[in-house]
Short mmCIF file of N, CA, C and O in Angstrom, two decimals:
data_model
loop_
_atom_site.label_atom_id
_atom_site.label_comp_id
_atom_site.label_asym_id
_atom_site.label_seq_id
_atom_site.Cartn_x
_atom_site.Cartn_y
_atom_site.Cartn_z
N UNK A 246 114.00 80.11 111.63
CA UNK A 246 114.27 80.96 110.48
C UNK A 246 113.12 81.96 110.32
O UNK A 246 111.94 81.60 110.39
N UNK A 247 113.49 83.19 110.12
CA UNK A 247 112.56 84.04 110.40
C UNK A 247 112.14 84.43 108.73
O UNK A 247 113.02 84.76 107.93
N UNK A 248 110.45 84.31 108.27
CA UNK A 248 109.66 84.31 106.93
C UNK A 248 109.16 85.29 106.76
O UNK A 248 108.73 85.85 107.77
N UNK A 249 109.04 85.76 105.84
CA UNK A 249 107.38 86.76 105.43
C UNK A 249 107.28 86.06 104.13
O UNK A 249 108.06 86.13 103.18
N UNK A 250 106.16 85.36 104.26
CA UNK A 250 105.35 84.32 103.48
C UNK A 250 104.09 85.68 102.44
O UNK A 250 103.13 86.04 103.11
N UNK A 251 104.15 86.09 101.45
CA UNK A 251 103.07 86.83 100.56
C UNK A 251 102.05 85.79 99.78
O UNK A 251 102.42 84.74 99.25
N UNK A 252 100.47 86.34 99.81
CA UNK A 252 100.32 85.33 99.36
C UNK A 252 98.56 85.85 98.72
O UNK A 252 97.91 86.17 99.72
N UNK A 253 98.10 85.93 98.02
CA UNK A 253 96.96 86.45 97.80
C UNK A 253 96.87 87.06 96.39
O UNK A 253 95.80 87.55 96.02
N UNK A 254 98.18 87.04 95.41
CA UNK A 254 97.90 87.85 94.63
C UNK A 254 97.50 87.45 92.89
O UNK A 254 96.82 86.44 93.11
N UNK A 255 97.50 87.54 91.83
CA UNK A 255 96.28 86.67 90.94
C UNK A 255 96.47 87.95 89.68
O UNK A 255 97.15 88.96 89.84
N UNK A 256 95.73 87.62 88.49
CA UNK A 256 95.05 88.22 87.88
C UNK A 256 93.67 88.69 88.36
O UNK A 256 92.95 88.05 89.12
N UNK A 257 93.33 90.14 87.71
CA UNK A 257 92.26 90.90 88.07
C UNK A 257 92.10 91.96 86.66
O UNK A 257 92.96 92.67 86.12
N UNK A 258 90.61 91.74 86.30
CA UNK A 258 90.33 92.81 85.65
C UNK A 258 90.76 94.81 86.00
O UNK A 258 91.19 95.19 87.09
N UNK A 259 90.62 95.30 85.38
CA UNK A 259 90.47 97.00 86.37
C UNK A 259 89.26 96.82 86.75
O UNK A 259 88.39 96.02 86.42
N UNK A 260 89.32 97.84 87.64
CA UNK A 260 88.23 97.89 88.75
C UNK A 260 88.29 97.08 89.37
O UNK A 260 87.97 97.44 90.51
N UNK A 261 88.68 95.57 89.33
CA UNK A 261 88.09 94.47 90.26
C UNK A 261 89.24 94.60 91.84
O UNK A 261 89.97 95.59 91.92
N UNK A 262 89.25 93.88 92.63
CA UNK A 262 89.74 94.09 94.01
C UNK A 262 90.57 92.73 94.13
O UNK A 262 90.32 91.77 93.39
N UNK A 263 91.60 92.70 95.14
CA UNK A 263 92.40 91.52 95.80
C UNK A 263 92.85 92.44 97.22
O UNK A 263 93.13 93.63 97.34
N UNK A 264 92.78 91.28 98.23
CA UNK A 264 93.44 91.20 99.37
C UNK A 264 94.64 90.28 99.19
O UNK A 264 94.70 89.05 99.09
N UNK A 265 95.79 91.42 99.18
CA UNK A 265 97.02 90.55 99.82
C UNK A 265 97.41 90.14 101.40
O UNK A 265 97.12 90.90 102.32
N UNK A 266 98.10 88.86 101.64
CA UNK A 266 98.61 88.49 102.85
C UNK A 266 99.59 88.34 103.09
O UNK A 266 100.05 87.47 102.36
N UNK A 267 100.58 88.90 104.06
CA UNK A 267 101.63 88.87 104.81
C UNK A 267 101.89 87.87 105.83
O UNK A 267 101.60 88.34 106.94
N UNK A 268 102.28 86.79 105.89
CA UNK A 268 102.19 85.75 107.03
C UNK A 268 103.85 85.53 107.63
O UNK A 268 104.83 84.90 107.21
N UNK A 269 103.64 86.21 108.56
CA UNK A 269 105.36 86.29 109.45
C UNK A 269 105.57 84.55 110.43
O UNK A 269 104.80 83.74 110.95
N UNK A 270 106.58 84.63 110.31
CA UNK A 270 106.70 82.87 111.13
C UNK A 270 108.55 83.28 111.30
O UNK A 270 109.22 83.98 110.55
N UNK A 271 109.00 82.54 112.57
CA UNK A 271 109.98 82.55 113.20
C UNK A 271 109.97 83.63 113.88
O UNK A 271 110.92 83.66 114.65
N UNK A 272 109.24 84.63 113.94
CA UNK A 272 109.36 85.31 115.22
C UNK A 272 108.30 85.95 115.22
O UNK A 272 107.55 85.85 114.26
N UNK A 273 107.90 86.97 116.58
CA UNK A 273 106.74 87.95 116.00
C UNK A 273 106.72 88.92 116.03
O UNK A 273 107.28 89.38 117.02
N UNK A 274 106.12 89.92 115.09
CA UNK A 274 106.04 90.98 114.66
C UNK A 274 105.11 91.56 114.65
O UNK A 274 104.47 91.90 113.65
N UNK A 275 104.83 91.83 116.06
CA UNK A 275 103.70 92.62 116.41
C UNK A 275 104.22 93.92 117.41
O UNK A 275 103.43 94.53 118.14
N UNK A 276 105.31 94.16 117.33
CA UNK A 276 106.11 95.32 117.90
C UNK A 276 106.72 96.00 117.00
O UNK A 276 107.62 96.72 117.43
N UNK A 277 106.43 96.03 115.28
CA UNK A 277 107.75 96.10 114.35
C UNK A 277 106.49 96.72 113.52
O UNK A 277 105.30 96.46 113.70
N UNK A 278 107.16 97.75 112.40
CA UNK A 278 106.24 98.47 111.51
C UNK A 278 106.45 97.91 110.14
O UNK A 278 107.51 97.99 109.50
N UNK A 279 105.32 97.34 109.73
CA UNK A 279 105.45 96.64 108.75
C UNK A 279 104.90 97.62 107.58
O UNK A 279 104.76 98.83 107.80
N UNK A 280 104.54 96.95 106.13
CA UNK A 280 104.69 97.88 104.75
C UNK A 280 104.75 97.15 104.04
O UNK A 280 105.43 96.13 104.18
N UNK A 281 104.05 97.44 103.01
CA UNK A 281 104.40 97.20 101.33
C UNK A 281 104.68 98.09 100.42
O UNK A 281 104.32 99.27 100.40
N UNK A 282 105.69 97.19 99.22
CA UNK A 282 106.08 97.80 98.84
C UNK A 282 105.92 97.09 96.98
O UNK A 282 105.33 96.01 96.91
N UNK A 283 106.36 97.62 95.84
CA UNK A 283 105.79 97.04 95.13
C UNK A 283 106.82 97.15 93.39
O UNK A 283 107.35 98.23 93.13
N UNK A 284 106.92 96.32 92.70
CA UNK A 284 108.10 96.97 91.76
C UNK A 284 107.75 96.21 90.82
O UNK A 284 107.60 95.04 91.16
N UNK A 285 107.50 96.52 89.41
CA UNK A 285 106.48 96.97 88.25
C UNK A 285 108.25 96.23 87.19
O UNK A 285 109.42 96.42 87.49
N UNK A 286 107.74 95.54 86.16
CA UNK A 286 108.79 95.86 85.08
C UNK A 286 109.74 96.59 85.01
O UNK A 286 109.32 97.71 84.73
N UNK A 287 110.61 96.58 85.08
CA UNK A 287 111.75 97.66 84.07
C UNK A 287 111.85 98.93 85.72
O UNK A 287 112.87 99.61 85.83
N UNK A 288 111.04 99.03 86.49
CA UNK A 288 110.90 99.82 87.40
C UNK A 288 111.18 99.81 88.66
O UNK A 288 110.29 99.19 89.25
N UNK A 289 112.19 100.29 89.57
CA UNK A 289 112.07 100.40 90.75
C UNK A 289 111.25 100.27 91.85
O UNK A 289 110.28 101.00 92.07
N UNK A 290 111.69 99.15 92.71
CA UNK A 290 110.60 99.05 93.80
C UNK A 290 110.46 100.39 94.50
O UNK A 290 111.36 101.23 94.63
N UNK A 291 108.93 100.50 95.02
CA UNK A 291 108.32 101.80 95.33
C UNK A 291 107.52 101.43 96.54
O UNK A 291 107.14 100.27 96.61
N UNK A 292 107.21 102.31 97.55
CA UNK A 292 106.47 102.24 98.74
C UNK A 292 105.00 102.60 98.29
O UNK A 292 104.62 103.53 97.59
N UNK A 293 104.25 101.55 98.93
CA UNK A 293 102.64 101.28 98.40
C UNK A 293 102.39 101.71 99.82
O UNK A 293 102.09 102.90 99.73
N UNK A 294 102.36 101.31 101.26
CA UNK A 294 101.97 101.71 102.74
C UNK A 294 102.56 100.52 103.41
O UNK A 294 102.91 99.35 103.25
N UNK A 295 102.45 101.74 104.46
CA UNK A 295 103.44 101.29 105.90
C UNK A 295 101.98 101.67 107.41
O UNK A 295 101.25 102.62 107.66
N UNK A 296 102.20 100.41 107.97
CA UNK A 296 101.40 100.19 109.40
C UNK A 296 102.61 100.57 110.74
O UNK A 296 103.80 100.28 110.68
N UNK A 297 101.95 101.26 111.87
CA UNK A 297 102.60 101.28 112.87
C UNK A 297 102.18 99.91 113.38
O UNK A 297 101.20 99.24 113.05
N UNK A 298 103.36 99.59 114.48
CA UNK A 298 103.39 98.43 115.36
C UNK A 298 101.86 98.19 115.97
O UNK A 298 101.34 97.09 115.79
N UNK A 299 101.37 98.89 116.46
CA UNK A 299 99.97 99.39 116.65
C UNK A 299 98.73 99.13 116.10
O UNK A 299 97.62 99.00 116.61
N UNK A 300 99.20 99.05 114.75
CA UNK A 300 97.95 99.71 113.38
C UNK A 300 97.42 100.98 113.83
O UNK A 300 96.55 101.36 113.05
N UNK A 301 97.58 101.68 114.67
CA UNK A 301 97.54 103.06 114.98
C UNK A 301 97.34 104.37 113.67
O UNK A 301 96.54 105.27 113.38
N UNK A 302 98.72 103.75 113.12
CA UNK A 302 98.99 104.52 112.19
C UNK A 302 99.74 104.13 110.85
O UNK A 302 100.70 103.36 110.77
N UNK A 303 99.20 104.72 109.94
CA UNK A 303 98.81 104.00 108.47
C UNK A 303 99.53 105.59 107.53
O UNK A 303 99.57 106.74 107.96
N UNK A 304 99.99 105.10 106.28
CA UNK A 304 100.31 106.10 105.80
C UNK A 304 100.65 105.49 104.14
O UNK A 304 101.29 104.46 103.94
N UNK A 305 100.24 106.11 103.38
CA UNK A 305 100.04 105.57 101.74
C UNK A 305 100.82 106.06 101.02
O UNK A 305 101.43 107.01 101.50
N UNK A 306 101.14 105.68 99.63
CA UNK A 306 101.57 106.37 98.32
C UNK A 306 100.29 107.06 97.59
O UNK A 306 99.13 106.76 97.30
N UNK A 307 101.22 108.20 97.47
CA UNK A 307 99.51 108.80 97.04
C UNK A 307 98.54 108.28 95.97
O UNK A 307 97.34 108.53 95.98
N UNK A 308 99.43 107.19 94.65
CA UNK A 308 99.10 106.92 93.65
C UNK A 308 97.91 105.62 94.04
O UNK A 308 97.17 105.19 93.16
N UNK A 309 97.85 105.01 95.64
CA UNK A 309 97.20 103.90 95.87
C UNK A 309 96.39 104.90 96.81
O UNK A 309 95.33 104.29 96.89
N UNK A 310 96.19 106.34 97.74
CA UNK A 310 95.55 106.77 98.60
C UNK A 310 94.11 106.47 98.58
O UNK A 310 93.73 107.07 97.58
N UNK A 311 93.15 105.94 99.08
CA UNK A 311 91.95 106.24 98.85
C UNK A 311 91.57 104.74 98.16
O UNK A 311 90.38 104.42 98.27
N UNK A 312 92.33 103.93 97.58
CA UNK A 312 91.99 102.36 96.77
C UNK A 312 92.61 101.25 97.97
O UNK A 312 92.08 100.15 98.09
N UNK A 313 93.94 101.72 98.95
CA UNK A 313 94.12 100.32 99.20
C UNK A 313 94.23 100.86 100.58
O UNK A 313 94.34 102.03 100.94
N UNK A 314 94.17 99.61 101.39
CA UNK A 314 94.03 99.54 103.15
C UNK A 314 94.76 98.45 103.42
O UNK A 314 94.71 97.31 102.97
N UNK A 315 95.63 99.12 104.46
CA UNK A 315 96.65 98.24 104.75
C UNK A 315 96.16 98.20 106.76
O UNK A 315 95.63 98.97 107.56
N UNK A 316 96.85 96.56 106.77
CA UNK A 316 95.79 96.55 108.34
C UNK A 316 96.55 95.12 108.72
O UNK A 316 97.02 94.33 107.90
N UNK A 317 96.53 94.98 110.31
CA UNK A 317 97.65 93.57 110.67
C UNK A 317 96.28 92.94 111.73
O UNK A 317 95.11 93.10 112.08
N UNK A 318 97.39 92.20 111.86
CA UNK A 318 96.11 90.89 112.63
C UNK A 318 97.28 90.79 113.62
O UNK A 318 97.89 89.79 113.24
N UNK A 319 98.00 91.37 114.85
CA UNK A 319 99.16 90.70 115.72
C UNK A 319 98.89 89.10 116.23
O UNK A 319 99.73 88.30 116.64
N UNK A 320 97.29 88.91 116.04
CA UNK A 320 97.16 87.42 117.08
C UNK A 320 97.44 86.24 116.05
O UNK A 320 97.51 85.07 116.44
N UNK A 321 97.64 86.76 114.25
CA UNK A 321 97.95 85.98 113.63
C UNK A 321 99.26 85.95 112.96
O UNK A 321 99.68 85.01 112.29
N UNK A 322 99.78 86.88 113.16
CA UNK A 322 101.06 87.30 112.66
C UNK A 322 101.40 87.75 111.70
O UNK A 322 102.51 87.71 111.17
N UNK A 323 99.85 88.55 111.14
CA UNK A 323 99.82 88.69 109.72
C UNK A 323 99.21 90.29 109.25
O UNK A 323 98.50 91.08 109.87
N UNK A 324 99.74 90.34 108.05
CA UNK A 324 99.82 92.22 107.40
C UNK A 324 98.82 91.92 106.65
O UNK A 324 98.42 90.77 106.49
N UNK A 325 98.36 92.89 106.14
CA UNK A 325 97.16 92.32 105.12
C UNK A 325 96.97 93.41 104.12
O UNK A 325 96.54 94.35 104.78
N UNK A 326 97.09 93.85 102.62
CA UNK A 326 96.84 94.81 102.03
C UNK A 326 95.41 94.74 101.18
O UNK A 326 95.26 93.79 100.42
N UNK A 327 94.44 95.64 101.30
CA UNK A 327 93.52 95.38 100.95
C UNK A 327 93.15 96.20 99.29
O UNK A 327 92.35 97.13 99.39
N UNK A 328 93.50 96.00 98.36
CA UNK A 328 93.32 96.57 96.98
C UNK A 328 92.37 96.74 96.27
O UNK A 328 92.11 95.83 95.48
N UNK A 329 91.46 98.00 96.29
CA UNK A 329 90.13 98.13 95.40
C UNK A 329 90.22 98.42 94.14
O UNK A 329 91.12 97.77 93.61
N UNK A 330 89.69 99.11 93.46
CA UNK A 330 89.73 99.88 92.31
C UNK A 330 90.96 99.94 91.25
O UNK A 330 91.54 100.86 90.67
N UNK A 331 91.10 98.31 91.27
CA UNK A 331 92.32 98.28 90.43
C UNK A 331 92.49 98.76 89.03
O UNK A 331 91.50 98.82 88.31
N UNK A 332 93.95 99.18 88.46
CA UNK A 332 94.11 99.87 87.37
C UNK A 332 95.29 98.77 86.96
O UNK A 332 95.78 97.87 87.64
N UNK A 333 95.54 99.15 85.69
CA UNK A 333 96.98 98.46 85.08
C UNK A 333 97.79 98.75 85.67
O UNK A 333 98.23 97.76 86.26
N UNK A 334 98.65 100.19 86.03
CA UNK A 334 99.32 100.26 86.26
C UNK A 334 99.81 99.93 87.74
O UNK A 334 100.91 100.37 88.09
N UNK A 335 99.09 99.23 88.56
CA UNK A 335 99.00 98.39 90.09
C UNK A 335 99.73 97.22 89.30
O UNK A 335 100.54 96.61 89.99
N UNK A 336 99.61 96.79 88.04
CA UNK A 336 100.88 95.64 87.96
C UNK A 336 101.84 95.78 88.48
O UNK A 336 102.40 96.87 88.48
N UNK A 337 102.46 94.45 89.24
CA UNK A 337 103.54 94.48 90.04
C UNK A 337 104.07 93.54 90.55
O UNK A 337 103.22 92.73 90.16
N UNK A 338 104.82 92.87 91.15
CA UNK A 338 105.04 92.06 92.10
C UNK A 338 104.89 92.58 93.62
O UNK A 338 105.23 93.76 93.61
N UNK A 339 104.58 92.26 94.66
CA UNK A 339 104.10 93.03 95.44
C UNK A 339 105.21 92.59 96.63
O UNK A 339 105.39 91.38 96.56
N UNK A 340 105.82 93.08 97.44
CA UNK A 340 106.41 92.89 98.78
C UNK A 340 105.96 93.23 100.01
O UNK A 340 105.18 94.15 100.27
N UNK A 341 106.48 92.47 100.76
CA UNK A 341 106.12 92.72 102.36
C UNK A 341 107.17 93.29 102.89
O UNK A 341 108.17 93.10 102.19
N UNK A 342 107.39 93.98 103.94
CA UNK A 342 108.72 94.16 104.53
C UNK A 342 108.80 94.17 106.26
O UNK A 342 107.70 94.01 106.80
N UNK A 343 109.39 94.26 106.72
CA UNK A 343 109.57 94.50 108.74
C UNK A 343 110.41 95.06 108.83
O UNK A 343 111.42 94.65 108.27
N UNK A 344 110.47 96.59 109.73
CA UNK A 344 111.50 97.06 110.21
C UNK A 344 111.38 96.46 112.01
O UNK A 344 110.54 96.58 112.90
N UNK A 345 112.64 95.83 111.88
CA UNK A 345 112.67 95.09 113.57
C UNK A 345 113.48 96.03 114.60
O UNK A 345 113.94 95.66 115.68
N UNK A 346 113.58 97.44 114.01
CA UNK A 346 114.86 97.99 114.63
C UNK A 346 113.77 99.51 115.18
O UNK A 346 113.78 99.49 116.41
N UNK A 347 113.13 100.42 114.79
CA UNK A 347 112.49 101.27 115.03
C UNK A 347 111.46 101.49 115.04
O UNK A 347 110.57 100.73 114.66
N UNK A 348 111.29 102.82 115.56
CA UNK A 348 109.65 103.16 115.92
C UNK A 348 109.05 103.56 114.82
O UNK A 348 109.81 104.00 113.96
N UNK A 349 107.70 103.54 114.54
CA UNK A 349 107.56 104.52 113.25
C UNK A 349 107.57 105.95 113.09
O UNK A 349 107.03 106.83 113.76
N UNK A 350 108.39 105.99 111.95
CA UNK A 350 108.51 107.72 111.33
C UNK A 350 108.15 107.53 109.76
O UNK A 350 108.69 106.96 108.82
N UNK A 351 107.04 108.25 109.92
CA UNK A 351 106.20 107.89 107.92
C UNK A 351 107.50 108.50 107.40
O UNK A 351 107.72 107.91 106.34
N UNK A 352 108.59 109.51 107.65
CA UNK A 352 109.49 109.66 106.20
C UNK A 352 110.14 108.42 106.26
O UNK A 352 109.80 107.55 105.46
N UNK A 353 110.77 108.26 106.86
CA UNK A 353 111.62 107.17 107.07
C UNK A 353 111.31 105.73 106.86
O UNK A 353 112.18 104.92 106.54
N UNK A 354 109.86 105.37 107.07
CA UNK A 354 109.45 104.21 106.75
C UNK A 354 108.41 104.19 105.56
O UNK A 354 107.50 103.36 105.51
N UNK A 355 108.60 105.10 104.67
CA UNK A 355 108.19 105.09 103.16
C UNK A 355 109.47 104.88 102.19
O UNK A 355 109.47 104.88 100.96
N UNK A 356 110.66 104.67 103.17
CA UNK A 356 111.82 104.55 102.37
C UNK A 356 112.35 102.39 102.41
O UNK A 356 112.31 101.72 103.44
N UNK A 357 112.70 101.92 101.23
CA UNK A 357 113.02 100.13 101.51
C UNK A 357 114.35 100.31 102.46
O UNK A 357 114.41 99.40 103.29
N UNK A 358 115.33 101.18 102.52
CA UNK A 358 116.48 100.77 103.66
C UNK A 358 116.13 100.77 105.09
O UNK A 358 116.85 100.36 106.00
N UNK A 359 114.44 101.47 105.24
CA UNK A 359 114.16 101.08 106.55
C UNK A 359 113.73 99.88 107.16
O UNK A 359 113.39 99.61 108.31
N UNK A 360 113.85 99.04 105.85
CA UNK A 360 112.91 97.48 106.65
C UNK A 360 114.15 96.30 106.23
O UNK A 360 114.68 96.01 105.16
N UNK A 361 114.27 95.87 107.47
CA UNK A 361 115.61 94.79 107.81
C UNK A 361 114.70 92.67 107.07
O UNK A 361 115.29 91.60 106.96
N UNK A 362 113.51 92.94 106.83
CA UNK A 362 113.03 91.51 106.31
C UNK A 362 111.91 91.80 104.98
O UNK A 362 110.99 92.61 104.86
N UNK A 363 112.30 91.03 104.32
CA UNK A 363 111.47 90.78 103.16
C UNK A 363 110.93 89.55 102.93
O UNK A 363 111.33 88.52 103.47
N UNK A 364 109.87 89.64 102.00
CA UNK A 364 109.13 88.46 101.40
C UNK A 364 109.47 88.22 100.38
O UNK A 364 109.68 89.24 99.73
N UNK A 365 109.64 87.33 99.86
CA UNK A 365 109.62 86.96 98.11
C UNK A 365 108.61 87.67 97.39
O UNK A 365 109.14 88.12 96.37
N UNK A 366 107.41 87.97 97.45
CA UNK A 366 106.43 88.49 96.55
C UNK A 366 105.49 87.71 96.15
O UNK A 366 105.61 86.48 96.09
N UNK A 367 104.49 88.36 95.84
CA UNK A 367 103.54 88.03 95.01
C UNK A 367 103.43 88.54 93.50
O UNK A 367 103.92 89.67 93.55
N UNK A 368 103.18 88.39 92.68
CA UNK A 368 102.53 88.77 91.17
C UNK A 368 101.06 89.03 91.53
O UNK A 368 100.35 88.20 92.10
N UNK A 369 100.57 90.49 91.06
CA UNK A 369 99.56 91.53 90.57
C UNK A 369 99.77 91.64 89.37
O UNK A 369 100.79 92.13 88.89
N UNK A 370 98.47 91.02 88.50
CA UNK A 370 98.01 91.60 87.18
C UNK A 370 96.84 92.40 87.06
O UNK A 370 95.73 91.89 86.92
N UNK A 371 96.94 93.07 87.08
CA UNK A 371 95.53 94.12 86.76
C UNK A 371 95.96 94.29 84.68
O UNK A 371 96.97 94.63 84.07
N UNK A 372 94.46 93.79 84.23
CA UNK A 372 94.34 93.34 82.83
C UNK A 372 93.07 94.55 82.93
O UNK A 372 92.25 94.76 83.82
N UNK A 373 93.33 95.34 81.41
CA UNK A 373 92.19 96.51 80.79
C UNK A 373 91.15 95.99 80.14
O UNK A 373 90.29 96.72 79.66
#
């Protein structure tokens, strides 16, 4: 059965930092462009960043550009989002996703119909 296990995420003051984890199991996904993605109360899930198969290539929402780093481990099977300079509005539940079908194209893989697996989520509180 193929997983994306999320797992890292907590209460946090603003300003303070969390690393989220992506842990893939039943197959591997180290040929596949992975991403997070992230959806707030009352609000539509939204694209936070997307990794090429590679980690080559990285590409953000502008509202996280410059605070979060997104980065994979292929020998562990795992995505990793790295979150600095947290604000309230980074509340969220946070997702993982895998597109198992294409190459990367940042329009296309800033969009959720491009990724064929999801995670359940994590909960992000960023508290003022």
């Amino acid at each position: 059965q193929v997983q994306l296990v999320e797992s890292g995420g907590g209460l946090v003051r603003a300003g303070g930092s969390l690393t989220l984890s992506c842990a893939a199991s039943g197959r591997t996904f180290s040929s596949d462009v992975m991403a997070w993605f992230r959806q707030a109360p009352g609000k539509e899930r939204e694209f936070v960043a997307t990794i090429s198969s590679s980690g080559g290539r990285t590409y953000y929402a502008g509202s996280v550009k410059g605070r979060f780093t997104i980065s994979r481990d292929s020998a562990r099977n795992t995505v990793y989002l790295q979150m600095n300079s947290l604000e309230p509005e980074d509340t969220a539940v946070y997702y993982c996703a895998a597109d198992t079908r294409s190459a990367f194209l940042r329009n296309q893989h800033m969009g959720a119909p491009a990724y064929d697996y999801w995670g359940q989520g994590t909960q992000v509180t960023v508290s003022s």
